[in-house]
Amino acid sequence: TDGCQNNTIQNCVITLNRNNFGVGSDPAVDGSRGIEFVNALTNAHTTSLAITAASGANSFNKIYANTIQNCNIGIAMIGFADISPFTYVDMGNDIGGISSATGNMIINFGGATSATTAAAGVRTLAQYDLNVSNNIVNNNNGFGFDHVNVIRAIYVDAAVSANATISSNTLTIRSGTTTSQVSLIEN
């Protein structure tokens, strides 16, 4: 009943280790994550919670004007997969805002030499009224490495009957293999 709500993460520079690509255990996603909102407790990060009140959702958070680099997943928002009428879902999260001034730069993510997991600039699950706009997502701007597994710029995963706005992003993805999926936007 105590989710992250109405927070703003802004003007941060986050640098992690792209070689941390370990398999995540639900609800945690794979490898190092620059910014993460996840449906779990801090002391039980791999155990999904059954949300029982709207106050338990991670809603109305803003992620603006950050530089996130050298990680496996830039921004992850993994919510509670509620059933209709979707009372306890993550709602109204905003990754990038309404202009280039509030957009994030997610660069040089993925690229571990022997990566066995997927990498993504933005990865979400069970998000409602989501905005992903005005971001620059580039997994190798000349200072990174091409990813040798599945690589996605923006991956908006299942959210039954949800809507999302994905607009005005600048996306560049380079793969280090010819046998893995490459997606700029997967919704």
mmCIF file with all atom_site columns, C-alpha atoms in Angstrom, residues 3-170:
data_model
loop_
_atom_site.group_PDB
_atom_site.id
_atom_site.type_symbol
_atom_site.label_atom_id
_atom_site.label_alt_id
_atom_site.label_comp_id
_atom_site.label_asym_id
_atom_site.label_entity_id
_atom_site.label_seq_id
_atom_site.pdbx_PDB_ins_code
_atom_site.Cartn_x
_atom_site.Cartn_y
_atom_site.Cartn_z
_atom_site.occupancy
_atom_site.B_iso_or_equiv
_atom_site.pdbx_formal_charge
_atom_site.auth_seq_id
_atom_site.auth_comp_id
_atom_site.auth_asym_id
_atom_site.auth_atom_id
_atom_site.pdbx_PDB_model_num
ATOM 1   C CA . GLY A 1 3   ? 4.122   2.747   -3.803  1.00 0.00 ? 3   GLY A CA 1
ATOM 2   C CA . CYS A 1 4   ? 6.351   5.416   -5.310  1.00 0.00 ? 4   CYS A CA 1
ATOM 3   C CA . GLN A 1 5   ? 4.043   8.253   -6.352  1.00 0.00 ? 5   GLN A CA 1
ATOM 4   C CA . ASN A 1 6   ? 4.490   11.807  -7.591  1.00 0.00 ? 6   ASN A CA 1
ATOM 5   C CA . ASN A 1 7   ? 8.302   11.646  -7.616  1.00 0.00 ? 7   ASN A CA 1
ATOM 6   C CA . THR A 1 8   ? 10.538  13.509  -10.049 1.00 0.00 ? 8   THR A CA 1
ATOM 7   C CA . ILE A 1 9   ? 13.975  12.155  -10.982 1.00 0.00 ? 9   ILE A CA 1
ATOM 8   C CA . GLN A 1 10  ? 15.651  14.959  -12.900 1.00 0.00 ? 10  GLN A CA 1
ATOM 9   C CA . ASN A 1 11  ? 19.084  16.181  -14.067 1.00 0.00 ? 11  ASN A CA 1
ATOM 10  C CA . CYS A 1 12  ? 20.970  13.087  -12.882 1.00 0.00 ? 12  CYS A CA 1
ATOM 11  C CA . VAL A 1 13  ? 23.998  11.529  -14.559 1.00 0.00 ? 13  VAL A CA 1
ATOM 12  C CA . ILE A 1 14  ? 23.963  7.768   -14.010 1.00 0.00 ? 14  ILE A CA 1
ATOM 13  C CA . THR A 1 15  ? 26.840  5.550   -15.139 1.00 0.00 ? 15  THR A CA 1
ATOM 14  C CA . LEU A 1 16  ? 26.762  1.812   -14.391 1.00 0.00 ? 16  LEU A CA 1
ATOM 15  C CA . ASN A 1 17  ? 28.425  -1.362  -15.688 1.00 0.00 ? 17  ASN A CA 1
ATOM 16  C CA . ARG A 1 18  ? 27.240  -2.672  -19.062 1.00 0.00 ? 18  ARG A CA 1
ATOM 17  C CA . ASN A 1 19  ? 28.876  -6.029  -18.264 1.00 0.00 ? 19  ASN A CA 1
ATOM 18  C CA . ASN A 1 20  ? 26.209  -6.664  -15.608 1.00 0.00 ? 20  ASN A CA 1
ATOM 19  C CA . PHE A 1 21  ? 23.739  -8.510  -17.831 1.00 0.00 ? 21  PHE A CA 1
ATOM 20  C CA . GLY A 1 22  ? 22.653  -11.188 -15.325 1.00 0.00 ? 22  GLY A CA 1
ATOM 21  C CA . VAL A 1 23  ? 19.238  -12.760 -15.758 1.00 0.00 ? 23  VAL A CA 1
ATOM 22  C CA . GLY A 1 24  ? 16.601  -10.904 -13.762 1.00 0.00 ? 24  GLY A CA 1
ATOM 23  C CA . SER A 1 25  ? 14.101  -12.796 -11.662 1.00 0.00 ? 25  SER A CA 1
ATOM 24  C CA . ASP A 1 26  ? 10.535  -11.510 -11.977 1.00 0.00 ? 26  ASP A CA 1
ATOM 25  C CA . PRO A 1 27  ? 9.723   -8.701  -11.415 1.00 0.00 ? 27  PRO A CA 1
ATOM 26  C CA . ALA A 1 28  ? 13.347  -7.504  -11.623 1.00 0.00 ? 28  ALA A CA 1
ATOM 27  C CA . VAL A 1 29  ? 14.596  -7.148  -15.206 1.00 0.00 ? 29  VAL A CA 1
ATOM 28  C CA . ASP A 1 30  ? 17.953  -8.277  -16.592 1.00 0.00 ? 30  ASP A CA 1
ATOM 29  C CA . GLY A 1 31  ? 21.252  -6.713  -15.594 1.00 0.00 ? 31  GLY A CA 1
ATOM 30  C CA . SER A 1 32  ? 22.112  -3.240  -14.361 1.00 0.00 ? 32  SER A CA 1
ATOM 31  C CA . ARG A 1 33  ? 19.316  -0.644  -14.502 1.00 0.00 ? 33  ARG A CA 1
ATOM 32  C CA . GLY A 1 34  ? 19.854  3.118   -14.445 1.00 0.00 ? 34  GLY A CA 1
ATOM 33  C CA . ILE A 1 35  ? 16.431  4.043   -13.027 1.00 0.00 ? 35  ILE A CA 1
ATOM 34  C CA . GLU A 1 36  ? 13.938  1.442   -11.923 1.00 0.00 ? 36  GLU A CA 1
ATOM 35  C CA . PHE A 1 37  ? 10.413  1.399   -10.531 1.00 0.00 ? 37  PHE A CA 1
ATOM 36  C CA . VAL A 1 38  ? 9.420   -2.193  -9.793  1.00 0.00 ? 38  VAL A CA 1
ATOM 37  C CA . ASN A 1 39  ? 6.473   -3.940  -8.178  1.00 0.00 ? 39  ASN A CA 1
ATOM 38  C CA . ALA A 1 40  ? 8.523   -5.327  -5.249  1.00 0.00 ? 40  ALA A CA 1
ATOM 39  C CA . LEU A 1 41  ? 9.961   -4.466  -1.862  1.00 0.00 ? 41  LEU A CA 1
ATOM 40  C CA . THR A 1 42  ? 13.576  -3.314  -1.561  1.00 0.00 ? 42  THR A CA 1
ATOM 41  C CA . ASN A 1 43  ? 14.425  -6.348  0.590   1.00 0.00 ? 43  ASN A CA 1
ATOM 42  C CA . ALA A 1 44  ? 12.616  -8.793  -1.735  1.00 0.00 ? 44  ALA A CA 1
ATOM 43  C CA . HIS A 1 45  ? 13.351  -7.370  -5.163  1.00 0.00 ? 45  HIS A CA 1
ATOM 44  C CA . THR A 1 46  ? 12.544  -10.589 -7.007  1.00 0.00 ? 46  THR A CA 1
ATOM 45  C CA . THR A 1 47  ? 9.104   -11.177 -5.474  1.00 0.00 ? 47  THR A CA 1
ATOM 46  C CA . SER A 1 48  ? 6.087   -9.511  -7.096  1.00 0.00 ? 48  SER A CA 1
ATOM 47  C CA . LEU A 1 49  ? 3.621   -7.851  -4.767  1.00 0.00 ? 49  LEU A CA 1
ATOM 48  C CA . ALA A 1 50  ? -0.137  -8.272  -4.894  1.00 0.00 ? 50  ALA A CA 1
ATOM 49  C CA . ILE A 1 51  ? -1.218  -4.624  -4.785  1.00 0.00 ? 51  ILE A CA 1
ATOM 50  C CA . THR A 1 52  ? -4.331  -4.153  -2.621  1.00 0.00 ? 52  THR A CA 1
ATOM 51  C CA . ALA A 1 53  ? -4.808  -0.358  -2.794  1.00 0.00 ? 53  ALA A CA 1
ATOM 52  C CA . ALA A 1 54  ? -4.225  2.350   -5.401  1.00 0.00 ? 54  ALA A CA 1
ATOM 53  C CA . SER A 1 55  ? -1.620  3.796   -3.007  1.00 0.00 ? 55  SER A CA 1
ATOM 54  C CA . GLY A 1 56  ? 0.498   0.679   -3.622  1.00 0.00 ? 56  GLY A CA 1
ATOM 55  C CA . ALA A 1 57  ? 1.028   1.442   -7.317  1.00 0.00 ? 57  ALA A CA 1
ATOM 56  C CA . ASN A 1 58  ? 4.039   3.376   -8.653  1.00 0.00 ? 58  ASN A CA 1
ATOM 57  C CA . SER A 1 59  ? 2.161   6.234   -10.322 1.00 0.00 ? 59  SER A CA 1
ATOM 58  C CA . PHE A 1 60  ? 2.531   9.802   -11.620 1.00 0.00 ? 60  PHE A CA 1
ATOM 59  C CA . ASN A 1 61  ? 6.341   9.725   -11.547 1.00 0.00 ? 61  ASN A CA 1
ATOM 60  C CA . LYS A 1 62  ? 8.402   11.938  -13.854 1.00 0.00 ? 62  LYS A CA 1
ATOM 61  C CA . ILE A 1 63  ? 11.828  11.037  -15.248 1.00 0.00 ? 63  ILE A CA 1
ATOM 62  C CA . TYR A 1 64  ? 13.237  14.160  -16.903 1.00 0.00 ? 64  TYR A CA 1
ATOM 63  C CA . ALA A 1 65  ? 16.546  15.372  -18.365 1.00 0.00 ? 65  ALA A CA 1
ATOM 64  C CA . ASN A 1 66  ? 18.741  12.537  -17.069 1.00 0.00 ? 66  ASN A CA 1
ATOM 65  C CA . THR A 1 67  ? 21.801  11.061  -18.753 1.00 0.00 ? 67  THR A CA 1
ATOM 66  C CA . ILE A 1 68  ? 21.902  7.291   -18.273 1.00 0.00 ? 68  ILE A CA 1
ATOM 67  C CA . GLN A 1 69  ? 24.810  5.329   -19.687 1.00 0.00 ? 69  GLN A CA 1
ATOM 68  C CA . ASN A 1 70  ? 26.781  2.095   -19.649 1.00 0.00 ? 70  ASN A CA 1
ATOM 69  C CA . CYS A 1 71  ? 24.004  -0.109  -18.225 1.00 0.00 ? 71  CYS A CA 1
ATOM 70  C CA . ASN A 1 72  ? 21.944  -3.037  -19.501 1.00 0.00 ? 72  ASN A CA 1
ATOM 71  C CA . ILE A 1 73  ? 18.543  -1.332  -19.122 1.00 0.00 ? 73  ILE A CA 1
ATOM 72  C CA . GLY A 1 74  ? 18.345  2.461   -19.025 1.00 0.00 ? 74  GLY A CA 1
ATOM 73  C CA . ILE A 1 75  ? 14.909  2.935   -17.449 1.00 0.00 ? 75  ILE A CA 1
ATOM 74  C CA . ALA A 1 76  ? 12.677  0.102   -16.207 1.00 0.00 ? 76  ALA A CA 1
ATOM 75  C CA . MET A 1 77  ? 9.103   0.502   -14.972 1.00 0.00 ? 77  MET A CA 1
ATOM 76  C CA . ILE A 1 78  ? 7.578   -2.851  -14.027 1.00 0.00 ? 78  ILE A CA 1
ATOM 77  C CA . GLY A 1 79  ? 4.073   -2.638  -12.561 1.00 0.00 ? 79  GLY A CA 1
ATOM 78  C CA . PHE A 1 80  ? 1.396   -4.881  -11.125 1.00 0.00 ? 80  PHE A CA 1
ATOM 79  C CA . ALA A 1 81  ? -0.574  -6.783  -13.782 1.00 0.00 ? 81  ALA A CA 1
ATOM 80  C CA . ASP A 1 82  ? -4.020  -6.082  -12.324 1.00 0.00 ? 82  ASP A CA 1
ATOM 81  C CA . ILE A 1 83  ? -7.272  -7.389  -13.772 1.00 0.00 ? 83  ILE A CA 1
ATOM 82  C CA . SER A 1 84  ? -10.218 -5.303  -14.947 1.00 0.00 ? 84  SER A CA 1
ATOM 83  C CA . PRO A 1 85  ? -11.179 -2.674  -13.807 1.00 0.00 ? 85  PRO A CA 1
ATOM 84  C CA . PHE A 1 86  ? -7.383  -2.058  -13.356 1.00 0.00 ? 86  PHE A CA 1
ATOM 85  C CA . THR A 1 87  ? -7.740  -0.195  -10.051 1.00 0.00 ? 87  THR A CA 1
ATOM 86  C CA . TYR A 1 88  ? -4.239  -0.964  -8.730  1.00 0.00 ? 88  TYR A CA 1
ATOM 87  C CA . VAL A 1 89  ? -2.076  -0.385  -11.806 1.00 0.00 ? 89  VAL A CA 1
ATOM 88  C CA . ASP A 1 90  ? 0.861   1.971   -12.303 1.00 0.00 ? 90  ASP A CA 1
ATOM 89  C CA . MET A 1 91  ? -0.716  5.051   -13.870 1.00 0.00 ? 91  MET A CA 1
ATOM 90  C CA . GLY A 1 92  ? 0.484   8.246   -15.527 1.00 0.00 ? 92  GLY A CA 1
ATOM 91  C CA . ASN A 1 93  ? 4.250   7.726   -15.457 1.00 0.00 ? 93  ASN A CA 1
ATOM 92  C CA . ASP A 1 94  ? 6.201   10.079  -17.712 1.00 0.00 ? 94  ASP A CA 1
ATOM 93  C CA . ILE A 1 95  ? 9.600   9.299   -19.247 1.00 0.00 ? 95  ILE A CA 1
ATOM 94  C CA . GLY A 1 96  ? 10.784  12.395  -21.100 1.00 0.00 ? 96  GLY A CA 1
ATOM 95  C CA . GLY A 1 97  ? 8.022   14.973  -20.701 1.00 0.00 ? 97  GLY A CA 1
ATOM 96  C CA . ILE A 1 98  ? 6.699   17.324  -23.365 1.00 0.00 ? 98  ILE A CA 1
ATOM 97  C CA . SER A 1 99  ? 9.852   18.865  -24.878 1.00 0.00 ? 99  SER A CA 1
ATOM 98  C CA . SER A 1 100 ? 13.480  18.176  -25.687 1.00 0.00 ? 100 SER A CA 1
ATOM 99  C CA . ALA A 1 101 ? 14.391  20.076  -22.488 1.00 0.00 ? 101 ALA A CA 1
ATOM 100 C CA . THR A 1 102 ? 12.768  17.332  -20.384 1.00 0.00 ? 102 THR A CA 1
ATOM 101 C CA . GLY A 1 103 ? 13.869  14.371  -22.524 1.00 0.00 ? 103 GLY A CA 1
ATOM 102 C CA . ASN A 1 104 ? 16.401  11.861  -21.228 1.00 0.00 ? 104 ASN A CA 1
ATOM 103 C CA . MET A 1 105 ? 19.591  10.710  -22.926 1.00 0.00 ? 105 MET A CA 1
ATOM 104 C CA . ILE A 1 106 ? 20.057  6.945   -22.662 1.00 0.00 ? 106 ILE A CA 1
ATOM 105 C CA . ILE A 1 107 ? 23.344  6.057   -24.316 1.00 0.00 ? 107 ILE A CA 1
ATOM 106 C CA . ASN A 1 108 ? 25.867  3.244   -24.652 1.00 0.00 ? 108 ASN A CA 1
ATOM 107 C CA . PHE A 1 109 ? 23.622  0.660   -22.984 1.00 0.00 ? 109 PHE A CA 1
ATOM 108 C CA . GLY A 1 110 ? 23.993  -3.085  -23.540 1.00 0.00 ? 110 GLY A CA 1
ATOM 109 C CA . GLY A 1 111 ? 27.037  -4.268  -25.404 1.00 0.00 ? 111 GLY A CA 1
ATOM 110 C CA . ALA A 1 112 ? 28.554  -6.755  -22.979 1.00 0.00 ? 112 ALA A CA 1
ATOM 111 C CA . THR A 1 113 ? 30.828  -8.975  -25.062 1.00 0.00 ? 113 THR A CA 1
ATOM 112 C CA . SER A 1 114 ? 29.105  -12.231 -24.134 1.00 0.00 ? 114 SER A CA 1
ATOM 113 C CA . ALA A 1 115 ? 25.622  -10.930 -23.250 1.00 0.00 ? 115 ALA A CA 1
ATOM 114 C CA . THR A 1 116 ? 23.052  -13.697 -22.875 1.00 0.00 ? 116 THR A CA 1
ATOM 115 C CA . THR A 1 117 ? 20.164  -11.349 -22.055 1.00 0.00 ? 117 THR A CA 1
ATOM 116 C CA . ALA A 1 118 ? 18.307  -8.591  -23.848 1.00 0.00 ? 118 ALA A CA 1
ATOM 117 C CA . ALA A 1 119 ? 19.174  -4.908  -23.402 1.00 0.00 ? 119 ALA A CA 1
ATOM 118 C CA . ALA A 1 120 ? 16.867  -1.892  -23.726 1.00 0.00 ? 120 ALA A CA 1
ATOM 119 C CA . GLY A 1 121 ? 16.917  1.858   -23.361 1.00 0.00 ? 121 GLY A CA 1
ATOM 120 C CA . VAL A 1 122 ? 13.397  1.921   -21.867 1.00 0.00 ? 122 VAL A CA 1
ATOM 121 C CA . ARG A 1 123 ? 11.566  -1.220  -20.714 1.00 0.00 ? 123 ARG A CA 1
ATOM 122 C CA . THR A 1 124 ? 8.083   -1.201  -19.179 1.00 0.00 ? 124 THR A CA 1
ATOM 123 C CA . LEU A 1 125 ? 5.421   -3.685  -18.131 1.00 0.00 ? 125 LEU A CA 1
ATOM 124 C CA . ALA A 1 126 ? 1.864   -3.070  -16.902 1.00 0.00 ? 126 ALA A CA 1
ATOM 125 C CA . GLN A 1 127 ? 1.950   0.730   -17.296 1.00 0.00 ? 127 GLN A CA 1
ATOM 126 C CA . TYR A 1 128 ? -1.221  2.730   -17.967 1.00 0.00 ? 128 TYR A CA 1
ATOM 127 C CA . ASP A 1 129 ? -1.380  6.245   -19.497 1.00 0.00 ? 129 ASP A CA 1
ATOM 128 C CA . LEU A 1 130 ? 2.385   6.011   -20.008 1.00 0.00 ? 130 LEU A CA 1
ATOM 129 C CA . ASN A 1 131 ? 4.353   8.706   -21.823 1.00 0.00 ? 131 ASN A CA 1
ATOM 130 C CA . VAL A 1 132 ? 7.739   7.958   -23.433 1.00 0.00 ? 132 VAL A CA 1
ATOM 131 C CA . SER A 1 133 ? 8.624   11.060  -25.441 1.00 0.00 ? 133 SER A CA 1
ATOM 132 C CA . ASN A 1 134 ? 11.475  13.404  -26.383 1.00 0.00 ? 134 ASN A CA 1
ATOM 133 C CA . ASN A 1 135 ? 14.242  10.990  -25.390 1.00 0.00 ? 135 ASN A CA 1
ATOM 134 C CA . ILE A 1 136 ? 17.515  10.271  -27.169 1.00 0.00 ? 136 ILE A CA 1
ATOM 135 C CA . VAL A 1 137 ? 18.187  6.534   -27.075 1.00 0.00 ? 137 VAL A CA 1
ATOM 136 C CA . ASN A 1 138 ? 21.432  5.286   -28.669 1.00 0.00 ? 138 ASN A CA 1
ATOM 137 C CA . ASN A 1 139 ? 23.110  2.054   -27.609 1.00 0.00 ? 139 ASN A CA 1
ATOM 138 C CA . ASN A 1 140 ? 26.425  2.958   -29.264 1.00 0.00 ? 140 ASN A CA 1
ATOM 139 C CA . ASN A 1 141 ? 27.229  6.592   -29.975 1.00 0.00 ? 141 ASN A CA 1
ATOM 140 C CA . GLY A 1 142 ? 30.865  5.734   -30.702 1.00 0.00 ? 142 GLY A CA 1
ATOM 141 C CA . PHE A 1 143 ? 31.762  5.177   -27.060 1.00 0.00 ? 143 PHE A CA 1
ATOM 142 C CA . GLY A 1 144 ? 29.642  2.044   -26.547 1.00 0.00 ? 144 GLY A CA 1
ATOM 143 C CA . PHE A 1 145 ? 29.555  -1.465  -27.995 1.00 0.00 ? 145 PHE A CA 1
ATOM 144 C CA . ASP A 1 146 ? 27.088  -3.199  -30.299 1.00 0.00 ? 146 ASP A CA 1
ATOM 145 C CA . HIS A 1 147 ? 24.888  -5.617  -28.309 1.00 0.00 ? 147 HIS A CA 1
ATOM 146 C CA . VAL A 1 148 ? 25.185  -9.339  -29.212 1.00 0.00 ? 148 VAL A CA 1
ATOM 147 C CA . ASN A 1 149 ? 21.701  -10.355 -28.060 1.00 0.00 ? 149 ASN A CA 1
ATOM 148 C CA . VAL A 1 150 ? 18.177  -8.911  -28.394 1.00 0.00 ? 150 VAL A CA 1
ATOM 149 C CA . ILE A 1 151 ? 18.393  -5.097  -28.362 1.00 0.00 ? 151 ILE A CA 1
ATOM 150 C CA . ARG A 1 152 ? 15.484  -2.664  -28.083 1.00 0.00 ? 152 ARG A CA 1
ATOM 151 C CA . ALA A 1 153 ? 15.385  1.120   -27.857 1.00 0.00 ? 153 ALA A CA 1
ATOM 152 C CA . ILE A 1 154 ? 11.873  1.319   -26.329 1.00 0.00 ? 154 ILE A CA 1
ATOM 153 C CA . TYR A 1 155 ? 10.067  -1.820  -25.167 1.00 0.00 ? 155 TYR A CA 1
ATOM 154 C CA . VAL A 1 156 ? 6.544   -1.219  -23.846 1.00 0.00 ? 156 VAL A CA 1
ATOM 155 C CA . ASP A 1 157 ? 5.455   -4.707  -22.764 1.00 0.00 ? 157 ASP A CA 1
ATOM 156 C CA . ALA A 1 158 ? 1.969   -6.007  -22.003 1.00 0.00 ? 158 ALA A CA 1
ATOM 157 C CA . ALA A 1 159 ? -0.613  -3.847  -20.240 1.00 0.00 ? 159 ALA A CA 1
ATOM 158 C CA . VAL A 1 160 ? -4.119  -5.119  -20.955 1.00 0.00 ? 160 VAL A CA 1
ATOM 159 C CA . SER A 1 161 ? -6.458  -2.393  -22.288 1.00 0.00 ? 161 SER A CA 1
ATOM 160 C CA . ALA A 1 162 ? -3.826  0.309   -21.627 1.00 0.00 ? 162 ALA A CA 1
ATOM 161 C CA . ASN A 1 163 ? -2.724  3.250   -23.708 1.00 0.00 ? 163 ASN A CA 1
ATOM 162 C CA . ALA A 1 164 ? 0.708   4.792   -24.148 1.00 0.00 ? 164 ALA A CA 1
ATOM 163 C CA . THR A 1 165 ? 2.150   7.793   -25.941 1.00 0.00 ? 165 THR A CA 1
ATOM 164 C CA . ILE A 1 166 ? 5.500   7.162   -27.624 1.00 0.00 ? 166 ILE A CA 1
ATOM 165 C CA . SER A 1 167 ? 6.537   10.224  -29.628 1.00 0.00 ? 167 SER A CA 1
ATOM 166 C CA . SER A 1 168 ? 9.348   12.564  -30.670 1.00 0.00 ? 168 SER A CA 1
ATOM 167 C CA . ASN A 1 169 ? 12.143  10.209  -29.609 1.00 0.00 ? 169 ASN A CA 1
ATOM 168 C CA . THR A 1 170 ? 15.462  9.982   -31.473 1.00 0.00 ? 170 THR A CA 1
#
